[in-house]
Amino acid sequence: MKMKVLSGAAALGLIAGSASAEGRLSIYHWFEYIPQEILDKFTAETGIEVTMDTYDSNEALLANLKAGKLGSYDVAVPGDYMVAIMKNEGMLDMIADGELANVSNVEDKWMNVAFDPGRKHSIPYQWGSTSFMVNRDVYSGDIRTTDIIFNPPEVLKGRINVLDNPAETLVLASMHLGIPQCTTDRDQLQALDDLVQGAKAYWASFNSESAKDVLVSGDVAAGMIYNGFGQKARLEGANVEYAYPRQGYIVWMDNVVLLKDAPNRANAIMFMDFLLEPENAAAVTNFARYTSGVKGVGPFLDPELKTSPEQNPPADAPAGSFIKVCDEAAQKVYDQIWTRLKQ
Amino acid sequence: MPTVSAAFAPLRNWLMAPSWLIVGFFLVLPVLLMLVYSFLTKEFRGGVIWEPTLAAYDQFLFDRGLFGDAPPRLQWAYIQIFFRSITQAAGATFFCLIIGFPTAYFIATRADNAKVVWLFLVTVPYWVNLLIRTVSMKFLIRDNGPLNEGLTALGLIDAPVQLINTNVAVQLGLFYSYLPFMVLPIYAAVERYNFALSEAASDLYAPKWIILRRILIPVVMPGIVAGCILVFVPSLGAFLAPDLLGGAKTFMIGSLIDEQFKGNAGNWPFGAAAAMILLLLVLIVLTLYARSQSRSKV
């Protein structure tokens, strides 16, 4: 904390001395997702003063922007499906051709993505997967199945955490049943409702922000988690293993977007270019333990990431799926299932 | 005194202005805003469309099934959530009273300089943010936390007692969060209590129990009621303790409303309607209390 105050004071001094002309940059970001050193480095290179607020879910980001925060931030970092939603809501500004000097650093497979074809509004930040981890001291059997969460072995019953986020938890449940996302088939939706209603008896808690903490502390023996967050749990000493279930798992990508009515649009573009530098993208990856979508990060990466079981699915693992954006009719039923689940 | 207040009389309205401003700006305006929003049409993914509708209240009262087209039945889900929250809040109030009353009495009957120390000790934990206190409670009561390990080491239990993610943990969290709100008003009341009354009763051979029940409690009743209200009302809307200690497995009123604004559902009118219904319930309770007070004075 003291360190932060000091670096904040240093940044302020810098502004007062040299940078008042260069101006500011206002970031709206996930909690614990960018290292302070990277922000300090950006300020040192450009003289731009950075301020950052954080949120804890894609939905909270959308809600706060809708409630009047649009126009006070320059960039935000929504996940894939939320980029599509925000684009439909008209919350994103267009990045003109040639505006980003480093756009050629984006990995080819992440250029033409379904949620933002041609990268008109966004650049990759980090990508990863969502499935679950199991404490191997408690259960040593097969964990590459979604049965672990929805039809668990006896020793795991009552010791499971799921993410407190309907999008992720209900999509994993759909994969368990083998039904498509955003389905409007009544039998399938009814089956989904029955499944989670029944499985709730096996779950100890609904927790997203402390998904790692509950695994490390041993409050639960299995829990849904993002792969990088899960790696942090393992590095903190818990004997937990990340699973790539055969039924499928969620793949996601977080993206830096240029917000509509950004007060410092030019600085936002500079920041995006800065994050597309391989060295800086690698620094974020080394901190967050996910995977960057930028070319040439290899030499700067923590060597452990290249072989870690969380980042490297086994050869026979299926491809993961992105979360789809449902239309209003389908979404209404999913909301209803979630409310019934927690009533 | 009348001369002084007469001197201020012309200024009266101006002197009242800050109060009116605060009441208007921080109380009336937000509540009116919520009232209006609760009658508007929900926009998909948050926000409202400016078309009046009763849909939010309809959703609260009627269950139309998973797909929204079954014949309407009385909706128990939200009544259950309200009932659960009210029970939790009542429990927290009860335990705060049971512990808070003797504590307040104890402090009020110490010597003056000791009182200051005791009051200080009661309030010290509350200098720390509520979130941090709730999280640290979680550390204390988890399966391999100090409480369970201590009890195991003492040989009192064989296996850890499951506390975390239970209603007991939520009760504990609410109790701990709001205890001073019970202790302080009761302390203030007991402090003003004239102990000569107890002595007089004792001289007339009243047993201790009767003195407590017939004299002390009626005299300090306003403090007890104030404490109960101060604990009950915030407990009713609490969502930190239920989420962090109870595992967020079931909605409380607070988390239900929170979910409507922040969560996937994004149903602002329904969140506003639930908040209005909660407000109405609290107002009814407080009005009933005020009635009974004014009647007992007459």
XYZ file of C-alpha atoms in Angstrom:
641
model
C 0.000 0.000 0.000
C 2.772 2.397 0.928
C 4.499 1.550 -2.331
C 1.382 2.443 -4.266
C 1.065 5.767 -2.502
C 4.693 6.540 -3.278
C 4.452 5.623 -6.941
C 1.203 7.576 -7.106
C 2.957 10.572 -5.657
C 5.820 10.098 -8.106
C 3.353 9.946 -10.968
C 1.702 13.138 -9.738
C 5.060 14.846 -9.537
C 5.770 13.781 -13.064
C 2.500 15.244 -14.263
C 3.096 18.516 -12.499
C 6.602 18.721 -13.930
C 6.316 17.649 -17.502
C 3.177 15.941 -18.478
C 0.270 18.288 -18.080
C 0.191 18.697 -21.843
C 0.286 14.952 -22.462
C -2.806 14.494 -20.316
C -4.567 11.570 -18.818
C -5.871 8.105 -19.459
C -8.821 6.603 -17.634
C -9.007 2.793 -17.575
C -11.928 0.624 -16.486
C -10.497 -2.820 -15.825
C -11.008 -6.129 -14.051
C -9.680 -6.460 -10.501
C -6.098 -7.806 -10.162
C -5.501 -8.063 -13.874
C -2.749 -5.589 -14.727
C 0.578 -5.182 -12.882
C 1.242 -1.735 -11.426
C 4.718 -1.738 -13.032
C 3.179 -1.793 -16.508
C 1.055 1.263 -15.723
C 4.101 3.017 -14.257
C 6.097 2.111 -17.354
C 3.414 3.591 -19.607
C 3.449 6.805 -17.573
C 7.245 6.930 -17.690
C 7.311 6.469 -21.478
C 4.524 8.853 -22.396
C 4.025 11.192 -19.456
C 0.347 10.273 -19.423
C -1.236 10.042 -16.003
C -3.209 6.818 -15.617
C -6.227 6.354 -13.377
C -7.998 3.031 -13.075
C -11.277 1.776 -11.627
C -12.071 -1.928 -11.421
C -15.081 -4.224 -11.792
C -15.623 -7.894 -11.040
C -17.785 -9.179 -13.885
C -18.613 -8.399 -17.498
C -22.160 -7.720 -16.410
C -21.056 -5.194 -13.777
C -19.013 -3.398 -16.447
C -22.050 -3.170 -18.721
C -24.349 -2.090 -15.883
C -22.050 0.708 -14.742
C -21.467 2.029 -18.248
C -25.221 1.966 -18.831
C -25.865 3.773 -15.583
C -24.011 6.830 -16.868
C -20.281 6.070 -16.670
C -19.917 6.013 -20.459
C -17.917 9.104 -21.370
C -15.765 9.031 -18.256
C -13.487 6.152 -19.306
C -11.239 5.769 -22.345
C -10.743 2.014 -22.431
C -12.294 -1.049 -20.789
C -11.506 -4.764 -20.959
C -14.681 -6.772 -21.680
C -14.710 -10.484 -22.443
C -15.558 -11.751 -25.930
C -19.347 -11.971 -25.659
C -19.470 -8.657 -23.839
C -17.558 -6.974 -26.697
C -20.372 -8.082 -29.012
C -23.038 -6.857 -26.574
C -21.349 -3.507 -26.038
C -20.956 -3.092 -29.774
C -24.674 -3.742 -30.269
C -25.433 -1.230 -27.523
C -23.363 1.382 -29.374
C -20.861 1.770 -26.543
C -17.708 1.284 -28.633
C -15.784 3.716 -30.805
C -14.245 2.711 -34.131
C -10.473 2.327 -34.503
C -9.626 3.722 -37.933
C -7.411 1.772 -40.355
C -3.774 2.515 -39.700
C -4.452 4.212 -36.392
C -2.792 1.422 -34.416
C 0.866 1.120 -35.357
C 1.258 -2.279 -33.696
C -1.911 -3.933 -34.958
C 0.270 -6.268 -37.034
C 1.470 -7.774 -33.745
C -1.952 -9.339 -33.132
C -1.799 -13.085 -33.751
C -3.519 -13.914 -37.029
C -6.068 -16.243 -35.455
C -7.242 -13.411 -33.170
C -7.666 -10.814 -35.949
C -10.939 -11.974 -37.471
C -12.921 -12.954 -34.418
C -16.688 -13.436 -34.436
C -17.260 -10.926 -31.615
C -15.398 -8.145 -33.466
C -14.695 -9.034 -37.122
C -11.590 -7.255 -38.377
C -10.846 -5.835 -34.923
C -12.657 -2.551 -35.560
C -13.136 -1.761 -31.865
C -10.787 -3.941 -29.858
C -7.403 -5.562 -29.450
C -6.627 -8.825 -27.625
C -5.712 -8.527 -23.953
C -5.464 -12.091 -22.645
C -7.272 -15.308 -23.387
C -7.783 -18.482 -21.435
C -10.285 -21.093 -20.447
C -12.840 -21.731 -17.726
C -13.453 -25.156 -16.293
C -12.674 -26.459 -12.802
C -9.957 -27.699 -10.470
C -9.947 -30.643 -8.112
C -7.945 -31.157 -4.952
C -5.936 -34.305 -5.625
C -5.463 -35.074 -1.927
C -9.211 -35.517 -1.677
C -10.066 -37.196 -4.969
C -7.609 -39.101 -7.152
C -9.998 -40.505 -9.792
C -10.746 -39.246 -13.301
C -11.351 -35.508 -13.315
C -11.647 -34.900 -17.041
C -15.416 -34.978 -16.879
C -18.039 -32.376 -15.971
C -19.518 -35.036 -13.660
C -17.104 -33.579 -11.093
C -19.360 -30.512 -10.795
C -22.807 -31.801 -11.774
C -22.771 -35.443 -10.670
C -19.822 -35.606 -8.296
C -18.225 -38.630 -6.617
C -19.181 -39.115 -2.983
C -16.038 -37.490 -1.503
C -16.630 -34.244 -3.379
C -20.308 -33.850 -2.539
C -20.940 -30.686 -0.556
C -17.379 -29.505 -1.170
C -17.760 -27.781 -4.531
C -17.662 -24.105 -5.463
C -19.230 -22.810 -8.672
C -18.765 -19.395 -10.228
C -21.400 -16.906 -9.140
C -22.016 -16.010 -12.761
C -24.925 -17.505 -14.702
C -23.178 -17.141 -18.073
C -20.285 -19.428 -17.143
C -22.007 -21.870 -14.813
C -25.027 -22.481 -17.060
C -22.840 -22.870 -20.168
C -20.732 -25.527 -18.433
C -23.963 -27.230 -17.359
C -25.162 -27.148 -20.986
C -21.912 -28.814 -22.071
C -22.471 -31.496 -19.444
C -25.868 -32.247 -20.990
C -24.571 -31.879 -24.537
C -27.183 -29.252 -25.421
C -26.366 -26.159 -27.503
C -25.987 -22.718 -25.959
C -28.920 -20.313 -26.328
C -31.246 -23.180 -27.105
C -34.983 -22.482 -27.241
C -35.916 -26.162 -27.144
C -38.194 -26.534 -24.149
C -37.161 -30.073 -23.244
C -33.505 -29.095 -23.277
C -34.107 -26.026 -21.125
C -36.217 -28.035 -18.727
C -33.414 -30.609 -18.498
C -30.923 -27.813 -17.779
C -33.168 -26.448 -15.033
C -33.555 -29.926 -13.511
C -29.814 -30.555 -13.681
C -28.732 -27.435 -11.791
C -31.608 -27.673 -9.308
C -30.462 -31.205 -8.472
C -26.725 -30.446 -8.481
C -27.122 -27.500 -6.112
C -27.304 -29.957 -3.220
C -23.673 -30.909 -3.970
C -22.438 -27.319 -4.032
C -21.054 -25.522 -1.011
C -20.908 -22.015 -2.418
C -21.253 -19.641 -5.369
C -18.084 -17.597 -5.528
C -16.212 -15.833 -8.329
C -13.747 -13.390 -6.780
C -12.629 -15.903 -4.156
C -12.728 -18.933 -6.478
C -8.975 -19.274 -5.954
C -9.044 -18.587 -2.229
C -11.603 -21.296 -1.425
C -9.443 -23.877 -3.215
C -6.211 -22.814 -1.520
C -7.778 -22.692 1.941
C -9.436 -26.083 1.535
C -12.951 -24.706 2.078
C -13.871 -26.711 -1.005
C -12.232 -29.690 -2.714
C -13.328 -28.837 -6.243
C -14.288 -25.581 -7.862
C -14.962 -23.878 -11.156
C -12.154 -21.479 -12.013
C -10.337 -19.685 -14.856
C -7.117 -21.423 -15.860
C -4.699 -18.613 -14.911
C -6.442 -17.924 -11.612
C -6.257 -21.674 -11.001
C -2.545 -21.727 -11.722
C -2.108 -19.117 -9.011
C -3.949 -21.478 -6.635
C -1.527 -24.272 -7.488
C 1.507 -21.980 -7.133
C 0.249 -20.971 -3.699
C 0.738 -24.550 -2.632
C -2.632 -26.253 -3.026
C -2.459 -29.751 -4.529
C -5.045 -28.906 -7.175
C -5.256 -29.983 -10.799
C -6.978 -28.118 -13.621
C -9.270 -30.245 -15.775
C -9.948 -30.066 -19.511
C -13.179 -32.100 -19.489
C -14.054 -34.285 -22.482
C -17.560 -32.766 -22.667
C -16.003 -29.369 -23.394
C -14.969 -26.240 -21.554
C -15.292 -22.485 -21.980
C -12.748 -20.465 -23.929
C -12.765 -16.716 -23.508
C -10.765 -13.726 -24.585
C -10.625 -10.396 -22.801
C -10.117 -7.427 -25.092
C -9.115 -3.805 -24.696
C -11.886 -1.759 -26.302
C -12.005 1.884 -27.260
C -15.055 3.312 -25.515
C -17.443 5.734 -27.159
C -17.037 9.357 -26.042
C -13.590 8.595 -24.617
C -12.317 11.828 -23.033
C -8.724 11.059 -24.081
C -9.109 9.141 -27.304
C -5.572 9.726 -28.585
C -4.076 8.490 -25.320
C -6.270 5.408 -25.454
C -4.833 4.567 -28.868
C -1.317 5.061 -27.464
C -2.140 2.727 -24.589
C -3.446 0.059 -26.962
C -0.282 0.311 -29.035
C 1.740 0.047 -25.831
C -0.079 -3.150 -24.823
C 0.569 -4.652 -28.261
C 4.347 -4.426 -27.716
C 5.430 -8.048 -27.115
C 7.428 -7.146 -24.011
C 4.455 -5.422 -22.365
C 1.953 -8.095 -23.408
C 4.296 -10.684 -21.883
C 4.506 -8.710 -18.637
C 0.719 -8.837 -18.335
C 0.754 -12.575 -19.052
C 3.461 -13.219 -16.464
C 1.293 -11.426 -13.921
C -2.142 -12.792 -14.830
C -0.975 -16.315 -15.876
C -3.218 -16.488 -18.969
C -2.125 -16.330 -22.621
C -1.587 -13.209 -24.679
C -2.846 -12.887 -28.234
C 0.267 -11.016 -29.350
C 3.067 -12.282 -31.608
C 6.631 -12.465 -30.378
C 5.976 -12.627 -26.625
C 7.958 -15.885 -26.331
C 11.357 -14.515 -25.221
C 9.771 -12.391 -22.473
C 7.556 -15.071 -20.955
C 8.101 -16.821 -17.661
C 9.422 -20.250 -18.851
C 7.077 -22.039 -16.468
C 4.066 -20.862 -18.513
C 5.220 -22.827 -21.573
C 4.802 -26.166 -19.847
C 2.180 -25.448 -17.188
C -0.764 -27.859 -17.232
C -3.257 -24.982 -16.983
C -2.132 -23.298 -20.223
C -1.429 -26.470 -22.200
C -4.420 -28.763 -22.713
C -3.676 -32.458 -23.231
C -3.455 -33.472 -26.903
C -6.785 -35.284 -26.882
C -8.739 -32.462 -25.231
C -11.638 -31.131 -27.317
C -11.604 -27.522 -28.481
C -13.239 -25.175 -26.022
C -16.236 -23.012 -26.894
C -16.815 -19.298 -26.558
C -19.905 -18.131 -24.686
C -22.594 -17.176 -27.197
C -24.753 -14.066 -27.021
C -28.344 -15.236 -26.673
C -31.348 -13.320 -27.963
C -33.816 -11.856 -25.520
C -36.244 -14.786 -25.532
C -33.558 -17.367 -24.733
C -31.773 -15.107 -22.239
C -35.020 -14.625 -20.338
C -35.267 -18.373 -19.685
C -31.621 -18.565 -18.571
C -32.232 -15.659 -16.160
C -35.293 -17.481 -14.872
C -33.291 -20.700 -14.330
C -30.659 -18.765 -12.381
C -33.214 -16.987 -10.181
C -34.993 -20.282 -9.451
C -31.646 -21.842 -8.619
C -30.921 -19.245 -5.944
C -34.404 -18.601 -4.579
C -34.797 30.316 26.557
C -37.929 31.710 24.847
C -36.152 35.026 24.260
C -33.331 33.281 22.421
C -35.631 31.272 20.194
C -37.662 34.416 19.546
C -34.508 36.098 18.353
C -33.925 33.238 15.903
C -37.533 33.083 14.739
C -37.099 35.154 11.570
C -34.176 32.974 10.568
C -36.055 29.773 11.250
C -36.660 28.764 7.673
C -33.092 29.482 6.702
C -31.716 27.521 9.619
C -33.900 24.580 8.633
C -32.688 24.716 5.054
C -29.721 22.315 5.440
C -31.982 19.665 6.951
C -34.543 20.025 4.191
C -31.805 19.937 1.597
C -30.366 16.727 3.036
C -33.742 15.067 3.430
C -34.811 16.141 -0.044
C -31.631 15.354 -1.886
C -30.507 12.191 -0.153
C -33.844 10.705 0.854
C -36.886 11.928 -1.057
C -35.278 12.294 -4.466
C -33.667 8.809 -4.650
C -36.795 7.135 -3.311
C -38.977 8.941 -5.851
C -36.542 7.914 -8.574
C -36.833 4.269 -7.505
C -40.600 4.562 -7.368
C -40.721 5.887 -10.937
C -38.281 3.245 -12.224
C -40.281 0.444 -10.644
C -43.190 1.326 -12.945
C -41.144 1.506 -16.151
C -40.545 -1.150 -18.794
C -37.408 -3.267 -18.525
C -34.849 -2.864 -21.283
C -32.961 -5.986 -22.342
C -29.501 -6.062 -20.645
C -30.199 -3.272 -18.174
C -31.739 0.156 -18.430
C -35.363 1.167 -18.820
C -37.770 2.127 -21.564
C -40.009 5.051 -20.634
C -43.295 3.206 -20.920
C -45.317 2.711 -17.743
C -46.112 -0.870 -16.783
C -46.867 -2.964 -13.729
C -44.652 -5.798 -15.016
C -42.152 -5.549 -12.149
C -44.823 -5.899 -9.475
C -46.525 -8.600 -11.520
C -43.238 -10.544 -11.580
C -42.971 -10.197 -7.827
C -46.471 -11.532 -7.190
C -47.108 -14.096 -9.937
C -45.185 -17.138 -11.111
C -45.642 -17.907 -14.803
C -43.295 -20.879 -14.950
C -39.901 -21.388 -16.531
C -41.011 -20.172 -19.959
C -43.240 -17.329 -18.809
C -46.436 -18.624 -20.411
C -47.889 -20.965 -17.803
C -51.089 -19.807 -16.055
C -50.107 -17.405 -13.261
C -49.808 -18.777 -9.771
C -48.919 -16.943 -6.589
C -45.138 -16.412 -6.647
C -43.572 -17.941 -3.552
C -39.964 -17.445 -4.578
C -39.680 -13.798 -3.604
C -41.864 -14.194 -0.543
C -39.458 -16.926 0.543
C -36.478 -14.646 -0.043
C -38.118 -11.874 1.987
C -39.099 -14.293 4.727
C -35.540 -15.695 4.863
C -34.065 -12.202 5.134
C -36.546 -11.143 7.802
C -35.828 -14.287 9.828
C -32.074 -13.704 9.582
C -32.463 -10.064 10.573
C -34.747 -10.960 13.479
C -32.248 -13.584 14.639
C -29.381 -11.112 14.483
C -31.461 -8.570 16.429
C -32.336 -11.166 19.064
C -28.742 -12.252 19.630
C -27.488 -8.668 19.628
C -30.081 -7.857 22.294
C -29.256 -10.885 24.467
C -25.542 -10.048 24.420
C -25.825 -6.295 23.995
C -28.109 -5.546 26.924
C -25.901 -7.070 29.681
C -22.845 -5.548 28.002
C -24.414 -2.104 27.954
C -25.566 -2.491 31.561
C -22.097 -3.587 32.614
C -20.425 -0.625 30.921
C -22.961 1.901 32.234
C -22.396 0.776 35.813
C -18.583 1.134 35.750
C -16.708 4.128 37.110
C -16.513 7.062 34.709
C -12.941 6.530 33.514
C -13.491 2.778 33.068
C -16.617 3.497 30.991
C -14.549 5.389 28.468
C -12.173 2.435 28.105
C -14.988 -0.107 27.700
C -16.822 2.002 25.134
C -13.580 2.472 23.284
C -13.044 -1.298 23.210
C -16.559 -1.886 21.890
C -16.021 0.507 19.005
C -12.405 -0.313 18.073
C -13.215 -3.168 15.637
C -15.573 -0.829 13.791
C -12.777 1.408 12.671
C -11.991 -1.380 10.221
C -14.010 -1.636 7.025
C -17.042 -3.961 7.177
C -15.842 -6.004 4.196
C -12.500 -6.710 5.843
C -14.144 -7.665 9.121
C -16.479 -10.050 7.322
C -13.619 -11.658 5.397
C -11.595 -12.096 8.579
C -14.592 -13.769 10.184
C -14.458 -16.194 7.279
C -10.811 -16.984 8.073
C -11.675 -17.624 11.716
C -14.517 -20.067 11.180
C -13.396 -22.069 8.146
C -12.892 -25.837 8.482
C -9.144 -25.528 9.071
C -9.347 -22.115 10.728
C -8.239 -21.248 14.268
C -11.664 -21.842 15.823
C -11.989 -25.415 14.558
C -8.310 -26.213 15.094
C -8.455 -24.826 18.622
C -11.504 -26.900 19.502
C -9.877 -29.987 17.980
C -6.647 -29.385 19.885
C -8.609 -29.107 23.108
C -10.208 -32.449 22.300
C -13.721 -30.962 22.341
C -14.468 -32.091 18.796
C -13.065 -34.865 16.585
C -13.774 -33.438 13.146
C -14.128 -29.778 12.160
C -17.613 -28.360 12.672
C -18.928 -27.072 9.374
C -19.630 -23.400 9.986
C -18.634 -21.657 6.794
C -21.378 -21.528 4.138
C -24.119 -22.159 6.686
C -26.864 -19.975 8.129
C -25.070 -20.069 11.471
C -22.139 -18.289 9.849
C -24.468 -15.663 8.391
C -26.012 -15.119 11.834
C -22.572 -14.798 13.356
C -21.532 -12.303 10.687
C -24.632 -10.134 11.112
C -24.341 -10.285 14.893
C -20.730 -9.186 14.772
C -21.391 -6.485 12.181
C -24.142 -4.729 14.092
C -23.524 -5.421 17.794
C -22.385 -1.860 18.671
C -25.593 -0.470 17.188
C -27.351 -2.359 19.974
C -24.882 -1.674 22.768
C -24.558 2.080 22.335
C -28.229 3.161 22.470
C -28.917 0.842 25.413
C -25.818 2.140 27.155
C -27.044 5.715 26.682
C -30.403 4.763 28.196
C -28.989 2.840 31.169
C -26.549 5.643 31.849
C -29.440 8.055 32.387
C -31.280 5.536 34.552
C -31.669 6.666 38.119
C -30.382 3.771 40.222
C -32.202 5.192 43.255
C -35.298 3.591 41.692
C -33.698 0.158 41.956
C -32.653 0.834 45.532
C -36.154 1.981 46.443
C -37.641 -1.160 44.945
C -35.097 -3.256 46.758
C -35.988 -1.555 50.052
C -39.570 -2.568 49.373
C -38.435 -6.194 49.063
C -38.685 -6.462 45.295
C -36.532 -9.365 44.097
C -33.834 -8.615 41.497
C -35.839 -10.202 38.693
C -38.827 -7.964 39.363
C -36.624 -4.863 39.520
C -35.190 -5.750 36.139
C -38.520 -6.598 34.541
C -40.798 -3.972 36.069
C -38.463 -1.020 36.515
C -35.172 -1.107 34.623
C -36.408 -2.551 31.310
C -39.471 -0.255 31.023
C -37.335 2.802 31.772
C -34.616 1.956 29.240
C -37.128 0.640 26.672
C -36.585 3.533 24.216
C -32.891 2.591 24.094
C -33.718 -1.078 23.534
C -36.151 -0.259 20.752
C -33.703 2.130 19.106
C -31.010 -0.569 19.244
C -33.343 -3.182 17.780
C -34.281 -0.898 14.888
C -30.663 0.014 14.233
C -29.719 -3.673 14.034
C -32.814 -5.016 12.290
C -33.033 -2.540 9.436
C -29.475 -2.823 8.081
C -29.474 -6.622 8.656
C -32.523 -6.852 6.433
C -30.697 -5.385 3.462
C -27.291 -6.903 4.232
C -25.626 -8.915 1.521
C -21.961 -9.001 2.502
C -22.403 -11.521 5.307
C -24.800 -13.798 3.376
C -22.545 -13.741 0.302
C -19.181 -14.175 1.989
C -20.098 -16.343 4.964
C -23.230 -18.065 3.649
C -21.704 -18.982 0.281
C -24.248 -16.960 -1.749
C -26.236 -20.143 -2.342
C -29.548 -18.422 -1.859
C -30.631 -14.880 -2.476
C -31.288 -12.478 0.372
C -33.291 -9.328 -0.281
C -30.045 -7.392 -0.620
C -28.382 -9.774 -3.070
C -31.610 -10.184 -5.060
C -31.771 -6.416 -5.597
C -28.034 -6.219 -6.287
C -28.345 -8.944 -8.939
C -31.031 -6.958 -10.790
C -28.689 -4.014 -11.287
C -25.249 -5.615 -11.510
C -25.899 -9.163 -12.584
C -26.810 -10.911 -15.762
C -30.514 -10.334 -15.338
C -30.179 -6.563 -15.648
C -33.779 -5.949 -14.633
C -33.764 -2.450 -13.172
C -37.549 -2.013 -12.764
C -37.770 -5.290 -10.866
C -34.849 -4.314 -8.631
C -36.526 -0.974 -7.964
C -39.846 -2.672 -7.224
C -38.223 -5.110 -4.781
C -36.509 -2.169 -3.067
C -39.824 -0.297 -2.829
C -41.576 -3.323 -1.318
C -38.755 -3.674 1.214
C -39.031 0.039 2.036
C -42.769 -0.329 2.485
C -42.327 -3.253 4.887
C -39.797 -1.326 6.979
C -42.065 1.737 7.016
C -45.021 -0.352 8.189
C -42.988 -1.798 11.055
C -41.697 1.631 12.090
C -45.166 3.193 11.851
C -46.675 0.464 14.014
C -43.927 1.094 16.532
C -44.448 4.863 16.495
C -48.198 4.310 16.991
C -47.682 2.032 19.964
C -45.233 4.528 21.464
C -47.551 7.515 21.175
C -50.450 5.449 22.554
C -48.464 4.334 25.587
C -47.521 7.934 26.306
C -51.170 9.026 26.269
